[in-house]
Every structure is written in structure tokens, then in C-alpha cells.
Amino acid sequence: MKRIACYAAVAAVGLFPCLPALAQDYSGRTLVVGTWGGDIERLLREHVAGPLEAKTGAKVEFLLGGSGDRLSKMVAERNNPTMDVTFQNIYEAPSALADGLVVQPDPSAVPAAADVWPGMNDGCYAMSLVGLGIAYSKALFPEPPEWADLWAPEFKGMMAYAPYPSSEGDGMLAVAARVAGADEHDPDAAFAKLAELGAPSLTYSSLDEVLSLMDAGEIAAAPMISGYVISNLDNYEGIGFVFPTNPGPVLVRDMVCQVANSPEPELAQMFIDLALGVDTQAAYAKTLNFGPTNSKVELTEEEASRVINTPEEVASLLQMDWPYVISQRSEWTDRWNKEILGQ
């Protein structure tokens, strides 16, 4: 059945578009979804799991934890997986596909995937967009800084970093390399340039910790993932956040994956289709300040100002060579501890 005909045929009976198995009764079946807890779990229950259960009679069970744990679980259960859907980080999805742990994105099976920004479904389906930008002390930066501004002599030793290895640390190395005229494939240039900022004032374990010190002007700036910081800005009058332009913010995105050879592949495709749909994507943007990957999401001017949303913003994102970065992480962890932290 052609896609347009499929939509027309199902509209009258209120079923999901273009998923031919939906006429089945899935009562007594359980879809297992691995994801993070907190607001992400809550939104997925409200906008994806609930509607899916109501339409199909199936049950959705969430397995909460970190993406590394889920990746390890897929490897351990390769021949007999218990998860059907898993949420992974941008750098985990391509390797998971290459290792045969997840299913190649397929818009014919997940129609909403066709509306995702071009080039984003890399390894798995792109779920949300955030950028690594700069959280900064307004007392020390009268104007929102560019990356290069962090290298002003007066800010030496006043940076804060997340523990390495991390997306934040990898992104900052990529930025430092570009400030030095190179990229992440030249780690010597990256580490040398980042070391010029001096040992960080803080390696933080919680946002409250670093934001409190930044609000007091004791920390000048920190590379941070946009959604988490923007959600906290109302609590700190002395802190700003900016997406730099030269280079642009480092792309960090969460991916939703269909696990290969899982027990419930059809339910998995339905779940992912709902997750990528306009309703769920808009909720992510409005509640979590995570940019929508679905290009058809419409936001108010205020909502759009807090996320990566427009074609121009998407085009400005700095996309790293994540497979290369991950292959270097063991060596880079040693170098980070010695050359950046001075340990």
C-alpha cells in the first residue's frame, strides 16, 4: 500500500499511519524500552507509551539507567535481546549499528523519520538536538562570549569542566582544536590549546555546584549542554548561556534505536514513530529545552529561542567525527588528567 493511500485508509479508524501490523491485537505483549529517568521518562510515558498502550493493548515497560549500561546489555544479550527500544547518545549509535546491535533507520517502517532533519538519523533515529555552548558569568563577560574569548588572559584558571570522558570534554577539545586552526583529528593541537586555559577551577559533579560558583563570579565560564543549563537559568540571575558562532555549538543529540532481533519489532517501530512525531518532539522542546529533530514542529518565538530549531541553526552545528573520538578516548583520558588537570 502506498504511503498516501495508507494514511487515507487508516484515518477513519484512528490507527497509526502506515504501520500495517496495527490491526493486530497486541494485548498481553510487552514492549521493553531502555531510557533515562526523570522528566524524559515522564514525557515518554505521557506522549508515547500511554497512547501506544491505548491503541494496541500492549504494555510498555521502562528500563531506566545510563546509556552505557544499555549498550553493555545489548552486547551481552546479542543473541537473545530483552530490550526492544533503547535511547543512546550520538557517539554510541553508529557503532551500535556497525556491530549489528540495532536496526538501520527506515522511514518506510517509521514514517515520522522522513520528517527528521536531513543527515540526523545516523546509526539510529535522531530524538533530540542540543548543542554544547558556553555558560558564563555575566559579571565577567558583559557581552555573550565567543569560544575564542575564553582564552583571554584574565580568565586563565577560571574554567569549569565536567568529568572526562564526557560529551562536554570531547566537544571542548574539538573547539580548542578549531581555535588553534585544526580539528579533533589533531589531538596534539587540541590538548595544547586547551591547556592554555589553565587547570580548571572546578571539575563539577552537579549543575548546582558549578552554577552557584559561576553566579558568584568565581567561575568565568564552562562548556555545557544547552538543555540542562537553560532549564536552570531562571534560578541564577548572574549567569548567561550562548550558542557561539565561530565555530558554532557542538552538536550533541540523543538517539532512539530499534534493537536488532528484539521480541517486539512492530511495537518498537510504533513506539519510535510516536517518539519522533510532532506531539512528542514539541513536548521535549517546551519542557526539556531539547531541540526537536522533527522539522515540522512549530514553536513560539520564546520557545524557539531556547532550543536549536531553525534550518540555519541546524546548519551551524559543529558535527564531530564521533567514531574517531571514541576510538581515542582511552588515550585522551590519560592526556586529560595529565595535561588539562595537571594530575
PDB file of N, CA and C in Angstrom, residues 2 18 27 67 94 114 154 166 208 242 256 267 315:
ATOM      1  N   LYS A   2       0.635   2.180  -0.912  1.00  0.00           N
ATOM      2  CA  LYS A   2       1.428   3.392  -0.933  1.00  0.00           C
ATOM      3  C   LYS A   2       1.155   4.207   0.321  1.00  0.00           C
ATOM      4  N   CYS A  18       0.459   4.032   8.345  1.00  0.00           N
ATOM      5  CA  CYS A  18       1.429   3.277   7.575  1.00  0.00           C
ATOM      6  C   CYS A  18       2.196   2.226   8.337  1.00  0.00           C
ATOM      7  N   SER A  27      -2.656  -7.231  22.922  1.00  0.00           N
ATOM      8  CA  SER A  27      -2.911  -7.487  24.339  1.00  0.00           C
ATOM      9  C   SER A  27      -2.058  -8.646  24.836  1.00  0.00           C
ATOM     10  N   SER A  67      23.110   5.237  29.389  1.00  0.00           N
ATOM     11  CA  SER A  67      23.197   4.679  28.040  1.00  0.00           C
ATOM     12  C   SER A  67      24.325   3.651  27.937  1.00  0.00           C
ATOM     13  N   PRO A  94      26.174   5.047  15.949  1.00  0.00           N
ATOM     14  CA  PRO A  94      26.820   4.483  14.746  1.00  0.00           C
ATOM     15  C   PRO A  94      27.570   3.185  15.024  1.00  0.00           C
ATOM     16  N   ALA A 114      10.933  10.347   8.214  1.00  0.00           N
ATOM     17  CA  ALA A 114      11.104  11.126   6.986  1.00  0.00           C
ATOM     18  C   ALA A 114      11.082  12.625   7.260  1.00  0.00           C
ATOM     19  N   GLU A 154      42.873  37.057  31.439  1.00  0.00           N
ATOM     20  CA  GLU A 154      42.259  37.244  32.758  1.00  0.00           C
ATOM     21  C   GLU A 154      41.385  36.074  33.195  1.00  0.00           C
ATOM     22  N   SER A 166      33.585  12.621  28.591  1.00  0.00           N
ATOM     23  CA  SER A 166      32.222  13.153  28.522  1.00  0.00           C
ATOM     24  C   SER A 166      32.039  13.844  27.175  1.00  0.00           C
ATOM     25  N   ASP A 208      24.180  22.339  40.130  1.00  0.00           N
ATOM     26  CA  ASP A 208      24.027  23.335  41.199  1.00  0.00           C
ATOM     27  C   ASP A 208      25.385  23.807  41.686  1.00  0.00           C
ATOM     28  N   VAL A 242      25.128  30.993  25.855  1.00  0.00           N
ATOM     29  CA  VAL A 242      25.173  31.420  24.468  1.00  0.00           C
ATOM     30  C   VAL A 242      25.583  30.259  23.577  1.00  0.00           C
ATOM     31  N   VAL A 256      17.183   7.378  19.328  1.00  0.00           N
ATOM     32  CA  VAL A 256      16.297   6.292  19.724  1.00  0.00           C
ATOM     33  C   VAL A 256      16.470   5.170  18.710  1.00  0.00           C
ATOM     34  N   LEU A 267       5.977  -3.364  17.529  1.00  0.00           N
ATOM     35  CA  LEU A 267       5.685  -2.402  18.584  1.00  0.00           C
ATOM     36  C   LEU A 267       6.823  -1.398  18.729  1.00  0.00           C
ATOM     37  N   ALA A 315      22.229  23.974  10.560  1.00  0.00           N
ATOM     38  CA  ALA A 315      23.387  24.021   9.657  1.00  0.00           C
ATOM     39  C   ALA A 315      24.633  24.546  10.347  1.00  0.00           C
TER      40      ALA A 315
END
